[in-house]
mmCIF file of C-alpha atoms in Angstrom:
data_model
loop_
_atom_site.group_PDB
_atom_site.id
_atom_site.type_symbol
_atom_site.label_atom_id
_atom_site.label_comp_id
_atom_site.label_asym_id
_atom_site.label_seq_id
_atom_site.Cartn_x
_atom_site.Cartn_y
_atom_site.Cartn_z
ATOM 1 C CA MET A 1 65.682 88.026 86.628
ATOM 2 C CA PRO A 2 64.369 90.505 88.567
ATOM 3 C CA GLY A 3 61.999 89.716 91.797
ATOM 4 C CA PRO A 4 58.935 91.101 92.356
ATOM 5 C CA ILE A 5 58.154 94.879 90.879
ATOM 6 C CA ALA A 6 59.622 96.808 94.232
ATOM 7 C CA GLY A 7 57.799 100.008 95.582
ATOM 8 C CA ARG A 8 54.018 100.492 96.833
ATOM 9 C CA CYS A 9 51.453 100.445 94.256
ATOM 10 C CA VAL A 10 48.253 102.097 93.587
ATOM 11 C CA PRO A 11 48.861 105.937 93.771
ATOM 12 C CA GLY A 12 47.110 108.519 95.240
ATOM 13 C CA GLY A 13 47.640 112.451 96.444
ATOM 14 C CA ARG A 14 49.918 114.323 94.845
ATOM 15 C CA ASP A 15 51.383 111.504 92.175
ATOM 16 C CA ARG A 16 47.479 110.744 90.748
ATOM 17 C CA THR A 17 48.131 112.637 88.059
ATOM 18 C CA LEU A 18 51.400 111.300 86.844
ATOM 19 C CA ALA A 19 50.032 107.649 87.126
ATOM 20 C CA GLN A 20 47.516 109.365 84.844
ATOM 21 C CA VAL A 21 50.730 110.184 82.047
ATOM 22 C CA TYR A 22 52.051 107.153 82.183
ATOM 23 C CA ARG A 23 49.445 104.565 82.158
ATOM 24 C CA ARG A 24 47.687 106.224 79.339
ATOM 25 C CA PHE A 25 50.984 106.245 77.355
ATOM 26 C CA GLY A 26 51.304 102.539 77.836
ATOM 27 C CA GLU A 27 47.641 101.914 76.485
ATOM 28 C CA VAL A 28 47.734 104.486 73.950
ATOM 29 C CA ASP A 29 50.866 105.953 72.614
ATOM 30 C CA ALA A 30 53.038 102.760 73.116
ATOM 31 C CA ALA A 31 50.341 100.276 72.301
ATOM 32 C CA GLN A 32 51.009 100.341 68.676
ATOM 33 C CA THR A 33 54.813 100.012 68.389
ATOM 34 C CA SER A 34 56.345 99.098 71.660
ATOM 35 C CA PRO A 35 54.418 96.024 73.776
ATOM 36 C CA LEU A 36 57.666 96.254 75.636
ATOM 37 C CA TYR A 37 56.961 100.082 76.660
ATOM 38 C CA VAL A 38 53.554 99.158 77.139
ATOM 39 C CA SER A 39 54.521 97.272 80.310
ATOM 40 C CA VAL A 40 56.798 99.561 81.750
ATOM 41 C CA ALA A 41 55.048 102.383 81.279
ATOM 42 C CA VAL A 42 51.648 100.683 83.234
ATOM 43 C CA ALA A 43 54.169 99.058 86.086
ATOM 44 C CA LEU A 44 55.283 102.465 86.164
ATOM 45 C CA SER A 45 52.067 104.103 86.886
ATOM 46 C CA GLU A 46 50.835 101.689 89.389
ATOM 47 C CA CYS A 47 54.018 102.174 91.532
ATOM 48 C CA GLU A 48 53.764 104.961 94.283
ATOM 49 C CA ASP A 49 57.601 104.789 94.440
ATOM 50 C CA ALA A 50 58.427 104.719 91.224
ATOM 51 C CA LEU A 51 55.998 108.004 90.793
ATOM 52 C CA ARG A 52 57.871 109.750 93.451
ATOM 53 C CA ALA A 53 61.091 109.522 92.355
ATOM 54 C CA ILE A 54 60.151 110.400 88.771
ATOM 55 C CA GLY A 55 58.521 113.664 90.501
ATOM 56 C CA THR A 56 62.552 114.024 91.006
ATOM 57 C CA ALA A 57 63.043 115.324 87.996
ATOM 58 C CA PRO A 58 62.440 118.657 86.349
ATOM 59 C CA PRO A 59 58.512 118.404 85.610
ATOM 60 C CA ARG A 60 58.813 118.703 81.912
ATOM 61 C CA LYS A 61 61.272 115.976 82.153
ATOM 62 C CA ARG A 62 58.881 114.055 83.670
ATOM 63 C CA HIS A 63 57.650 112.495 80.190
ATOM 64 C CA PRO A 64 57.266 108.911 80.001
ATOM 65 C CA THR A 65 59.607 109.230 76.383
ATOM 66 C CA VAL A 66 62.041 110.651 78.899
ATOM 67 C CA ILE A 67 62.236 109.023 81.276
ATOM 68 C CA LEU A 68 62.159 105.021 79.377
ATOM 69 C CA ALA A 69 64.982 106.910 77.663
ATOM 70 C CA ALA A 70 67.637 107.625 80.481
ATOM 71 C CA LEU A 71 66.598 103.948 81.474
ATOM 72 C CA HIS A 72 67.224 102.590 78.376
ATOM 73 C CA ASP A 73 70.115 104.628 78.000
ATOM 74 C CA LEU A 74 71.064 102.989 81.574
ATOM 75 C CA ALA A 75 70.645 99.687 79.966
ATOM 76 C CA LEU A 76 72.856 100.173 76.623
ATOM 77 C CA ALA A 77 75.333 101.295 78.786
ATOM 78 C CA GLY A 78 75.460 97.951 80.882
ATOM 79 C CA ARG A 79 75.144 99.760 84.148
ATOM 80 C CA ALA A 80 71.236 98.070 85.068
ATOM 81 C CA PRO A 81 72.217 94.479 83.062
ATOM 82 C CA ALA A 82 69.023 92.992 84.280
ATOM 83 C CA LEU A 83 66.916 95.868 82.022
ATOM 84 C CA ALA A 84 69.203 95.292 79.172
ATOM 85 C CA ALA A 85 68.407 91.858 79.273
ATOM 86 C CA ALA A 86 64.805 91.965 79.595
ATOM 87 C CA TYR A 87 65.430 94.015 76.703
ATOM 88 C CA ALA A 88 67.250 91.556 74.633
ATOM 89 C CA ALA A 89 64.663 88.761 75.578
ATOM 90 C CA SER A 90 61.372 90.875 75.176
ATOM 91 C CA ASP A 91 59.899 90.236 78.233
ATOM 92 C CA GLY A 92 57.320 92.872 79.862
ATOM 93 C CA ASP A 93 56.966 91.560 82.618
ATOM 94 C CA ALA A 94 60.531 91.404 83.558
ATOM 95 C CA ALA A 95 61.413 94.747 81.878
ATOM 96 C CA ALA A 96 58.517 96.028 84.127
ATOM 97 C CA GLY A 97 60.356 94.524 87.205
ATOM 98 C CA ALA A 98 63.986 95.440 86.135
ATOM 99 C CA ALA A 99 62.617 99.259 85.136
ATOM 100 C CA ILE A 100 61.318 99.273 88.765
ATOM 101 C CA ASP A 101 64.198 98.446 89.997
ATOM 102 C CA THR A 102 66.171 100.431 87.862
ATOM 103 C CA LEU A 103 64.870 103.705 88.592
ATOM 104 C CA LEU A 104 64.319 103.003 92.898
ATOM 105 C CA ARG A 105 68.275 102.361 92.967
ATOM 106 C CA MET A 106 69.724 104.861 90.661
ATOM 107 C CA THR A 107 66.615 107.394 90.388
ATOM 108 C CA ASP A 108 70.204 110.073 91.134
ATOM 109 C CA SER A 109 71.756 108.677 87.471
ATOM 110 C CA VAL A 110 67.595 108.389 85.572
ATOM 111 C CA VAL A 111 66.999 112.068 86.766
ATOM 112 C CA ASP A 112 70.437 113.085 85.712
ATOM 113 C CA ILE A 113 70.334 111.586 82.108
ATOM 114 C CA ALA A 114 66.683 112.849 82.084
ATOM 115 C CA SER A 115 67.700 116.110 82.999
ATOM 116 C CA ARG A 116 70.507 116.936 80.014
ATOM 117 C CA ARG A 117 69.459 115.613 77.556
ATOM 118 C CA GLN A 118 66.813 116.463 75.297
ATOM 119 C CA MET A 119 64.637 114.000 73.399
ATOM 120 C CA SER A 120 66.178 113.171 69.186
ATOM 121 C CA THR A 121 63.972 111.671 66.910
ATOM 122 C CA ILE A 122 66.124 112.307 64.244
ATOM 123 C CA GLU A 123 65.634 110.017 61.764
ATOM 124 C CA ALA A 124 66.218 111.005 58.716
ATOM 125 C CA GLY A 125 62.912 109.393 57.246
ATOM 126 C CA ARG A 126 61.928 113.080 56.591
ATOM 127 C CA CYS A 127 64.663 113.263 54.120
ATOM 128 C CA ALA A 128 61.540 112.238 51.584
ATOM 129 C CA VAL A 129 60.130 115.216 51.831
ATOM 130 C CA LEU A 130 63.006 117.269 52.397
ATOM 131 C CA TYR A 131 64.916 116.054 48.782
ATOM 132 C CA PRO A 132 62.164 117.248 46.611
ATOM 133 C CA ALA A 133 61.702 120.163 47.745
ATOM 134 C CA ILE A 134 65.248 120.762 47.910
ATOM 135 C CA ALA A 135 65.423 120.116 44.490
ATOM 136 C CA GLU A 136 62.410 122.542 44.068
ATOM 137 C CA ALA A 137 64.160 125.353 45.838
ATOM 138 C CA VAL A 138 67.982 124.853 43.534
ATOM 139 C CA HIS A 139 65.393 124.324 40.364
ATOM 140 C CA ARG A 140 63.557 128.240 40.901
ATOM 141 C CA VAL A 141 66.601 129.887 41.792
ATOM 142 C CA GLY A 142 68.746 128.223 39.169
ATOM 143 C CA ALA A 143 71.714 127.421 41.391
ATOM 144 C CA ASN A 144 74.261 125.086 40.733
ATOM 145 C CA THR A 145 75.441 123.941 44.083
ATOM 146 C CA VAL A 146 73.783 123.912 47.465
ATOM 147 C CA GLY A 147 74.391 124.629 51.165
ATOM 148 C CA LEU A 148 72.432 122.418 53.580
ATOM 149 C CA ILE A 149 71.494 124.242 56.862
ATOM 150 C CA ASP A 150 69.660 122.193 59.624
ATOM 151 C CA VAL A 151 67.783 124.418 61.712
ATOM 152 C CA CYS A 152 66.888 122.286 65.345
ATOM 153 C CA CYS A 153 69.440 119.730 63.690
ATOM 154 C CA SER A 154 69.647 117.559 66.800
ATOM 155 C CA ALA A 155 72.432 115.119 65.078
ATOM 156 C CA GLY A 156 71.944 116.463 61.628
ATOM 157 C CA LEU A 157 70.633 112.857 59.835
ATOM 158 C CA ASN A 158 68.673 115.422 57.534
ATOM 159 C CA LEU A 159 72.279 116.711 56.204
ATOM 160 C CA ASN A 160 72.163 113.943 54.798
ATOM 161 C CA VAL A 161 69.098 114.311 52.518
ATOM 162 C CA ASP A 162 71.441 113.550 48.805
ATOM 163 C CA ARG A 163 72.697 110.733 50.641
ATOM 164 C CA VAL A 164 70.418 107.921 50.936
ATOM 165 C CA GLY A 165 67.491 106.005 48.307
ATOM 166 C CA ILE A 166 63.989 106.909 48.468
ATOM 167 C CA ARG A 167 61.379 105.561 46.670
ATOM 168 C CA TYR A 168 57.619 106.719 46.691
ATOM 169 C CA SER A 169 54.602 104.175 45.633
ATOM 170 C CA ASN A 170 53.850 105.687 42.483
ATOM 171 C CA GLY A 171 57.009 103.969 41.400
ATOM 172 C CA GLN A 172 59.126 107.211 41.363
ATOM 173 C CA THR A 173 62.865 107.297 43.060
ATOM 174 C CA LEU A 174 65.294 109.747 43.883
ATOM 175 C CA GLY A 175 68.372 110.035 45.737
ATOM 176 C CA GLU A 176 71.462 107.681 45.855
ATOM 177 C CA PRO A 177 69.584 103.328 44.581
ATOM 178 C CA ALA A 178 72.550 101.818 46.195
ATOM 179 C CA SER A 179 72.739 103.496 49.554
ATOM 180 C CA ALA A 180 72.555 101.413 52.630
ATOM 181 C CA VAL A 181 69.546 103.767 54.066
ATOM 182 C CA GLN A 182 66.820 103.253 51.679
ATOM 183 C CA LEU A 183 63.008 105.293 52.764
ATOM 184 C CA SER A 184 59.872 105.112 51.722
ATOM 185 C CA SER A 185 57.113 107.124 51.430
ATOM 186 C CA ALA A 186 53.458 107.128 50.174
ATOM 187 C CA ILE A 187 52.029 109.357 47.589
ATOM 188 C CA VAL A 188 48.890 111.086 48.294
ATOM 189 C CA GLY A 189 46.814 112.088 44.764
ATOM 190 C CA ASP A 190 47.513 111.424 41.703
ATOM 191 C CA ARG A 191 49.881 114.027 41.333
ATOM 192 C CA PRO A 192 53.542 112.726 40.360
ATOM 193 C CA ILE A 193 56.535 114.119 42.708
ATOM 194 C CA PRO A 194 59.500 116.660 39.860
ATOM 195 C CA ILE A 195 62.256 113.752 39.419
ATOM 196 C CA ARG A 196 65.065 116.686 39.885
ATOM 197 C CA ALA A 197 68.789 115.232 41.083
ATOM 198 C CA MET A 198 69.876 117.326 43.962
ATOM 199 C CA PRO A 199 73.528 119.681 42.566
ATOM 200 C CA GLU A 200 76.531 118.877 44.611
ATOM 201 C CA VAL A 201 76.068 119.867 48.307
ATOM 202 C CA VAL A 202 79.149 121.988 49.403
ATOM 203 C CA ALA A 203 78.765 122.624 52.937
ATOM 204 C CA ARG A 204 75.999 121.094 56.007
ATOM 205 C CA ILE A 205 75.652 122.855 58.448
ATOM 206 C CA GLY A 206 73.394 121.603 61.907
ATOM 207 C CA VAL A 207 72.458 124.630 64.446
ATOM 208 C CA ASP A 208 70.939 123.502 67.569
ATOM 209 C CA LEU A 209 70.462 124.257 71.154
ATOM 210 C CA ASP A 210 71.985 121.074 72.355
ATOM 211 C CA PRO A 211 73.727 119.485 68.670
ATOM 212 C CA VAL A 212 73.956 115.689 69.268
ATOM 213 C CA ASP A 213 77.272 114.449 67.484
ATOM 214 C CA ILE A 214 77.047 110.563 66.984
ATOM 215 C CA THR A 215 80.970 110.406 66.894
ATOM 216 C CA ASP A 216 80.948 110.819 70.835
ATOM 217 C CA ALA A 217 79.846 107.176 72.340
ATOM 218 C CA ASP A 218 77.811 109.640 74.851
ATOM 219 C CA ASP A 219 75.637 110.763 72.549
ATOM 220 C CA ALA A 220 75.403 108.294 69.990
ATOM 221 C CA ARG A 221 74.391 105.730 72.907
ATOM 222 C CA TRP A 222 71.893 108.390 73.788
ATOM 223 C CA VAL A 223 70.417 108.530 70.351
ATOM 224 C CA ARG A 224 70.103 104.378 70.268
ATOM 225 C CA ALA A 225 68.079 104.781 73.616
ATOM 226 C CA CYS A 226 65.542 107.728 72.382
ATOM 227 C CA LEU A 227 64.308 104.386 70.103
ATOM 228 C CA SER A 228 62.233 101.852 72.679
ATOM 229 C CA PRO A 229 64.838 98.314 72.410
ATOM 230 C CA ASP A 230 61.841 95.830 70.762
ATOM 231 C CA GLN A 231 61.905 98.016 66.946
ATOM 232 C CA PRO A 232 63.998 95.837 65.318
ATOM 233 C CA GLU A 233 64.142 97.897 62.260
ATOM 234 C CA ARG A 234 64.036 101.203 63.338
ATOM 235 C CA VAL A 235 66.889 100.448 65.659
ATOM 236 C CA ALA A 236 68.421 98.770 62.046
ATOM 237 C CA ARG A 237 67.709 101.877 60.008
ATOM 238 C CA LEU A 238 68.587 104.618 62.452
ATOM 239 C CA GLU A 239 72.389 102.451 62.390
ATOM 240 C CA ALA A 240 72.363 102.846 58.915
ATOM 241 C CA GLU A 241 71.300 106.691 59.544
ATOM 242 C CA MET A 242 74.365 107.021 62.245
ATOM 243 C CA MET A 243 76.986 104.812 60.130
ATOM 244 C CA LEU A 244 76.173 107.452 56.744
ATOM 245 C CA THR A 245 76.889 110.362 58.580
ATOM 246 C CA ALA A 246 80.244 108.738 60.333
ATOM 247 C CA THR A 247 81.403 108.042 57.326
ATOM 248 C CA ALA A 248 80.803 110.913 55.615
ATOM 249 C CA THR A 249 84.362 112.418 54.192
ATOM 250 C CA ALA A 250 83.285 115.897 54.682
ATOM 251 C CA PRO A 251 81.618 116.244 58.482
ATOM 252 C CA ALA A 252 78.844 118.470 59.159
ATOM 253 C CA LEU A 253 79.494 121.494 61.212
ATOM 254 C CA LEU A 254 77.467 121.703 64.427
ATOM 255 C CA LEU A 255 77.339 124.513 65.562
ATOM 256 C CA GLN A 256 75.940 125.275 69.177
ATOM 257 C CA GLY A 257 73.610 127.633 70.534
ATOM 258 C CA ASP A 258 70.222 129.761 69.549
ATOM 259 C CA PRO A 259 69.511 129.001 66.091
ATOM 260 C CA LEU A 260 67.627 133.220 65.710
ATOM 261 C CA LYS A 261 70.974 134.246 66.737
ATOM 262 C CA LEU A 262 73.277 131.633 64.502
ATOM 263 C CA LEU A 263 71.626 131.625 61.593
ATOM 264 C CA PRO A 264 73.917 134.419 59.815
ATOM 265 C CA ALA A 265 77.174 132.758 61.523
ATOM 266 C CA ALA A 266 75.510 129.739 59.124
ATOM 267 C CA VAL A 267 74.382 131.030 56.101
ATOM 268 C CA ALA A 268 77.870 133.031 56.119
ATOM 269 C CA HIS A 269 79.891 129.284 56.177
ATOM 270 C CA VAL A 270 78.090 128.391 52.885
ATOM 271 C CA PRO A 271 80.104 129.378 49.795
ATOM 272 C CA VAL A 272 79.085 132.497 47.413
ATOM 273 C CA ASP A 273 78.397 130.980 44.981
ATOM 274 C CA ALA A 274 76.158 127.871 46.673
ATOM 275 C CA LEU A 275 72.698 128.450 46.977
ATOM 276 C CA PRO A 276 71.948 128.497 50.860
ATOM 277 C CA VAL A 277 68.477 125.990 52.337
ATOM 278 C CA ILE A 278 67.441 126.583 55.537
ATOM 279 C CA MET A 279 65.325 122.964 56.434
ATOM 280 C CA THR A 280 63.083 122.953 59.037
ATOM 281 C CA THR A 281 60.984 120.367 59.969
ATOM 282 C CA TRP A 282 58.912 120.138 62.373
ATOM 283 C CA ALA A 283 60.406 122.889 64.887
ATOM 284 C CA LEU A 284 59.402 125.749 64.776
ATOM 285 C CA SER A 285 56.010 124.543 67.067
ATOM 286 C CA LYS A 286 58.642 125.013 69.964
ATOM 287 C CA PHE A 287 59.647 128.668 69.192
ATOM 288 C CA PRO A 288 56.556 131.083 70.610
ATOM 289 C CA LEU A 289 55.295 133.771 67.269
ATOM 290 C CA GLU A 290 57.760 136.387 68.541
ATOM 291 C CA SER A 291 60.154 134.084 67.504
ATOM 292 C CA ARG A 292 58.834 132.045 64.931
ATOM 293 C CA LEU A 293 58.461 136.216 63.085
ATOM 294 C CA ARG A 294 62.193 136.537 64.330
ATOM 295 C CA PHE A 295 63.096 133.632 62.661
ATOM 296 C CA LEU A 296 61.744 134.952 59.271
ATOM 297 C CA HIS A 297 63.228 138.819 59.657
ATOM 298 C CA ARG A 298 66.954 136.767 60.329
ATOM 299 C CA LEU A 299 66.508 134.946 56.803
ATOM 300 C CA ASP A 300 65.758 137.620 55.915
ATOM 301 C CA GLU A 301 69.443 139.151 56.930
ATOM 302 C CA ALA A 302 70.841 136.243 56.271
ATOM 303 C CA ALA A 303 70.081 136.801 52.283
ATOM 304 C CA ALA A 304 71.454 140.316 51.999
ATOM 305 C CA GLY A 305 73.489 140.055 48.823
ATOM 306 C CA ARG A 306 72.861 136.647 48.171
ATOM 307 C CA ALA A 307 69.305 134.191 47.337
ATOM 308 C CA VAL A 308 68.849 132.075 50.201
ATOM 309 C CA ALA A 309 66.132 129.493 50.467
ATOM 310 C CA TRP A 310 63.782 128.142 53.426
ATOM 311 C CA VAL A 311 62.507 124.308 53.302
ATOM 312 C CA SER A 312 59.521 123.840 55.693
ATOM 313 C CA ALA A 313 57.508 120.950 56.668
ATOM 314 C CA GLU A 314 55.435 122.000 59.784
ATOM 315 C CA GLY A 315 51.982 122.361 61.459
ATOM 316 C CA VAL A 316 49.533 124.448 59.099
ATOM 317 C CA GLY A 317 49.479 127.875 60.184
ATOM 318 C CA VAL A 318 53.448 127.291 62.191
ATOM 319 C CA ALA A 319 55.161 128.294 59.625
ATOM 320 C CA PRO A 320 55.122 132.287 59.235
ATOM 321 C CA ALA A 321 53.708 133.762 55.694
ATOM 322 C CA ILE A 322 53.629 129.810 54.208
ATOM 323 C CA PRO A 323 49.810 129.783 52.881
ATOM 324 C CA THR A 324 47.939 127.445 54.883
ATOM 325 C CA LEU A 325 45.652 126.213 51.879
ATOM 326 C CA GLY A 326 42.868 127.027 54.060
ATOM 327 C CA ASP A 327 43.410 124.262 56.407
ATOM 328 C CA ARG A 328 42.533 124.147 59.781
ATOM 329 C CA ARG A 329 45.435 123.858 62.407
ATOM 330 C CA ALA A 330 45.828 120.830 64.145
ATOM 331 C CA SER A 331 44.592 119.028 61.397
ATOM 332 C CA GLY A 332 46.730 116.220 61.351
ATOM 333 C CA HIS A 333 48.827 116.914 58.671
ATOM 334 C CA SER A 334 51.651 119.769 58.234
ATOM 335 C CA ILE A 335 52.280 121.961 54.711
ATOM 336 C CA ILE A 336 55.401 121.162 52.832
ATOM 337 C CA GLY A 337 56.543 124.864 52.646
ATOM 338 C CA LEU A 338 58.645 127.026 50.104
ATOM 339 C CA ALA A 339 60.012 130.490 50.330
ATOM 340 C CA VAL A 340 62.893 131.906 48.772
ATOM 341 C CA PHE A 341 64.975 135.559 49.515
ATOM 342 C CA GLU A 342 66.323 137.196 46.784
ATOM 343 C CA GLY A 343 67.226 140.780 46.709
ATOM 344 C CA SER A 344 64.265 142.362 48.117
ATOM 345 C CA ALA A 345 62.071 139.982 46.973
ATOM 346 C CA LEU A 346 59.847 137.719 49.249
ATOM 347 C CA ARG A 347 58.760 134.648 47.673
ATOM 348 C CA THR A 348 56.446 131.731 49.836
ATOM 349 C CA GLU A 349 54.128 128.870 48.433
ATOM 350 C CA ALA A 350 53.012 126.089 49.568
ATOM 351 C CA ILE A 351 54.409 122.920 47.639
ATOM 352 C CA GLY A 352 52.677 119.694 49.548
ATOM 353 C CA ARG A 353 51.010 118.361 52.418
ATOM 354 C CA CYS A 354 52.185 115.473 54.223
ATOM 355 C CA TRP A 355 51.366 112.984 57.199
ATOM 356 C CA SER A 356 53.123 110.797 59.858
ATOM 357 C CA GLN A 357 56.149 113.192 59.258
ATOM 358 C CA GLY A 358 56.688 111.905 55.766
ATOM 359 C CA ARG A 359 55.407 108.679 55.314
ATOM 360 C CA LEU A 360 52.530 110.263 53.004
ATOM 361 C CA LEU A 361 53.032 112.688 50.741
ATOM 362 C CA ALA A 362 51.409 114.713 48.566
ATOM 363 C CA TRP A 363 52.582 117.405 46.026
ATOM 364 C CA LEU A 364 50.937 120.588 44.802
ATOM 365 C CA ALA A 365 53.772 122.543 43.365
ATOM 366 C CA HIS A 366 53.500 123.275 39.384
#
């Protein structure tokens, strides 16, 4: 059990803004999901030495989610046993003290992990949105098989969309009822989703600047570290999702590099008699408008000589060419878009709205 919290407290001067970020994260962002992270983040916000250590990380890597994940990674790796024990006991005070002690003793390790890793929010809950949207794309094109391409895929769990079970609040179901991964989504409004089964998936391709290979022990540990340790249901579901990927008979092909440059190559990996379906889920907001427009152009290029579909779940106005339905930007929900490139024609439609990354879904398409 760690002793009293190390380091000088009550930050001032250049550390004040960072202290405010950590306090707000603890008191607001973590308050609804992780009591452990409330304790740890608030303690970090009050410790000048801890804030100084965090300040040695690159500016974009100082955010609480990244630093807390790096600390969790060390605990999972057995390199911070006191922190691991406090997390296992769900002891907030002990976790706060151990986190500060670990950060001060292992600053270089924490900063190294934070600097080279990207946060992985890869849980497959998005499949509740993707499944009916992909099935709609296949229906409109009249395809018999499909190749899935996930842009900014991280560990590629979206590529298992056909292998999970999904139950909607109106009693409708999709996917595999016997799957170890079972998802749920609440239907908003009175329009049901179309109950169409996805056809055979003949290719699964992920494209990412830094894809995560969950068959690699270090990568898999990092994925686990991105969840707070006191969310057992999310942890259990993540383990099931990772096992689904690890036990696939044909592992997904992960392409590393700039998605804008790799899109044509990704499409070329899909057999010519299958429909390539590109998926973006809350990914395009990372790109400036010019790059998003180039993304659309690259999709058009990739569609030369074959039909290509793009299914998107993005914030209002983020996905180029997808109608916004008159909704306001930053309105708290996302638009589910469908674009079909076929020959010289491009057909785009907003086929739904969703909230909380698919936990609530309103279907709009006829």
